[in-house]
Amino acid sequence: MTAAFAAADWMALLLHFMSMSLLAIGGAITTAPGMHGYLVDEKTWLSDSQFTSSIALAQVAPGPNVLFVALLGWNVGMNAGGGMGAGPRAWWMALAGVLVAMVGIMLPSSTLTFVATRWAHQNRELRAVRAFKQGMAPIVIALLVATGWILAASHGKPLEHWHLWLVTVVTTLLVWHTKLHMLWLLGAGAALGALGWV
């Protein structure tokens, strides 16, 4: 991506994150497949590694996991500005990317959540409300699985990168069946990468 990032591109980025915001059932992370399809595959504003690194860094950092959206916006803006070595313009573009991404992902869902939860609480005994809550559970699980698949498959060629898939499977089982803190797993992954094993 070059520095020719037009106002229409910023607007498209904002509208995309706003639409993802309304689909963020179970958290912003469930919209990662949609973001990947748009930012990496369709617009090529981010590379696969930038996308997965943004999510990984946000998961390590303290605070809400929606921070990965800020990192995505940062990387889109930084790429639009010409990269890390392009000077102050790139840094301002990166900050603009953070602003656009966070406003887009937070504003619609926050407004909808505020209005809908008040209404749902007042009508919590209605059959339709209870059915809606129960029906959302499998959707959230499916979206989380899709997110995991996007992150695990970012390198493609599963036979060539079998060791990455092995790490993914082992990590998934550890998260599922133990209470091992995520930082230990991320540290182990970093150590394996530093040793050149993955």
Tab-separated table of N, CA, C and O in Angstrom, residues 5-6 11 14 17 46 48 57 66 79 91 100 109-110 112-114 122 138 143 149 156 162 168 187:
chain	number	residue	atom	x	y	z
A	5	PHE	N	-3.629	7.177	0.160
A	5	PHE	CA	-4.787	6.692	0.903
A	5	PHE	C	-5.789	7.827	0.960
A	5	PHE	O	-5.624	8.793	1.703
A	6	ALA	N	-6.815	7.731	0.145
A	6	ALA	CA	-7.736	8.843	-0.047
A	6	ALA	C	-8.771	8.918	1.069
A	6	ALA	O	-8.915	7.993	1.870
A	11	MET	N	-13.102	6.636	4.804
A	11	MET	CA	-14.538	6.438	5.019
A	11	MET	C	-14.902	4.962	4.893
A	11	MET	O	-15.702	4.430	5.680
A	14	LEU	N	-13.853	3.277	8.057
A	14	LEU	CA	-14.785	3.593	9.148
A	14	LEU	C	-16.077	2.792	9.005
A	14	LEU	O	-16.551	2.186	9.977
A	17	PHE	N	-15.594	-0.942	9.878
A	17	PHE	CA	-15.533	-1.220	11.305
A	17	PHE	C	-16.887	-0.981	11.977
A	17	PHE	O	-17.241	-1.680	12.934
A	46	LEU	N	-3.344	-4.611	4.804
A	46	LEU	CA	-2.495	-5.262	5.791
A	46	LEU	C	-1.994	-6.584	5.229
A	46	LEU	O	-2.677	-7.218	4.416
A	48	ASP	N	-0.841	-10.610	6.043
A	48	ASP	CA	-1.297	-11.642	6.978
A	48	ASP	C	-0.571	-11.533	8.311
A	48	ASP	O	-1.176	-11.642	9.380
A	57	LEU	N	-0.506	-9.381	19.832
A	57	LEU	CA	-0.020	-8.330	20.737
A	57	LEU	C	-1.129	-7.836	21.659
A	57	LEU	O	-0.908	-7.598	22.850
A	66	VAL	N	-10.425	-5.675	22.693
A	66	VAL	CA	-10.778	-4.845	21.536
A	66	VAL	C	-9.586	-3.990	21.089
A	66	VAL	O	-9.611	-3.383	20.010
A	79	ASN	N	0.918	1.867	7.211
A	79	ASN	CA	1.163	1.452	5.823
A	79	ASN	C	0.768	2.559	4.852
A	79	ASN	O	1.455	2.799	3.852
A	91	TRP	N	3.411	8.522	11.199
A	91	TRP	CA	2.932	8.409	12.570
A	91	TRP	C	1.553	9.056	12.731
A	91	TRP	O	0.698	8.532	13.434
A	100	VAL	N	-9.969	6.173	13.684
A	100	VAL	CA	-11.047	5.708	12.794
A	100	VAL	C	-11.488	4.302	13.193
A	100	VAL	O	-12.691	4.012	13.285
A	109	SER	N	-21.815	-0.465	18.434
A	109	SER	CA	-22.097	-1.540	19.400
A	109	SER	C	-22.390	-0.986	20.787
A	109	SER	O	-23.246	-1.522	21.502
A	110	SER	N	-21.690	0.072	21.179
A	110	SER	CA	-21.949	0.664	22.496
A	110	SER	C	-23.361	1.237	22.565
A	110	SER	O	-24.083	1.032	23.548
A	112	LEU	N	-25.950	0.396	20.626
A	112	LEU	CA	-26.918	-0.700	20.549
A	112	LEU	C	-26.990	-1.465	21.866
A	112	LEU	O	-28.082	-1.822	22.332
A	113	THR	N	-25.833	-1.730	22.465
A	113	THR	CA	-25.809	-2.467	23.728
A	113	THR	C	-26.537	-1.714	24.820
A	113	THR	O	-27.311	-2.299	25.587
A	114	PHE	N	-26.301	-0.427	24.884
A	114	PHE	CA	-26.960	0.388	25.916
A	114	PHE	C	-28.479	0.305	25.773
A	114	PHE	O	-29.201	0.059	26.738
A	122	GLN	N	-35.749	-5.231	30.969
A	122	GLN	CA	-37.136	-4.934	31.319
A	122	GLN	C	-38.087	-6.026	30.829
A	122	GLN	O	-39.161	-6.203	31.376
A	138	PRO	N	-24.414	-20.779	20.224
A	138	PRO	CA	-23.691	-21.480	19.157
A	138	PRO	C	-23.095	-20.540	18.115
A	138	PRO	O	-22.043	-20.839	17.519
A	143	LEU	N	-18.184	-18.328	15.679
A	143	LEU	CA	-17.363	-17.177	15.309
A	143	LEU	C	-15.977	-17.255	15.950
A	143	LEU	O	-14.969	-16.886	15.327
A	149	TRP	N	-9.323	-20.281	13.335
A	149	TRP	CA	-8.900	-20.840	12.043
A	149	TRP	C	-8.138	-19.805	11.219
A	149	TRP	O	-7.112	-20.093	10.624
A	156	GLY	N	-0.759	-20.654	5.577
A	156	GLY	CA	-1.090	-21.515	4.465
A	156	GLY	C	-0.226	-22.765	4.447
A	156	GLY	O	0.546	-23.030	5.354
A	162	TRP	N	3.698	-27.930	9.247
A	162	TRP	CA	3.024	-28.837	10.170
A	162	TRP	C	3.359	-28.514	11.626
A	162	TRP	O	2.539	-28.698	12.517
A	168	THR	N	-0.392	-25.043	17.388
A	168	THR	CA	-1.765	-24.548	17.509
A	168	THR	C	-2.657	-25.554	18.227
A	168	THR	O	-3.426	-25.198	19.128
A	187	GLY	N	4.777	-16.914	25.848
A	187	GLY	CA	6.220	-16.977	26.069
A	187	GLY	C	6.825	-18.224	25.450
A	187	GLY	O	7.914	-18.172	24.846
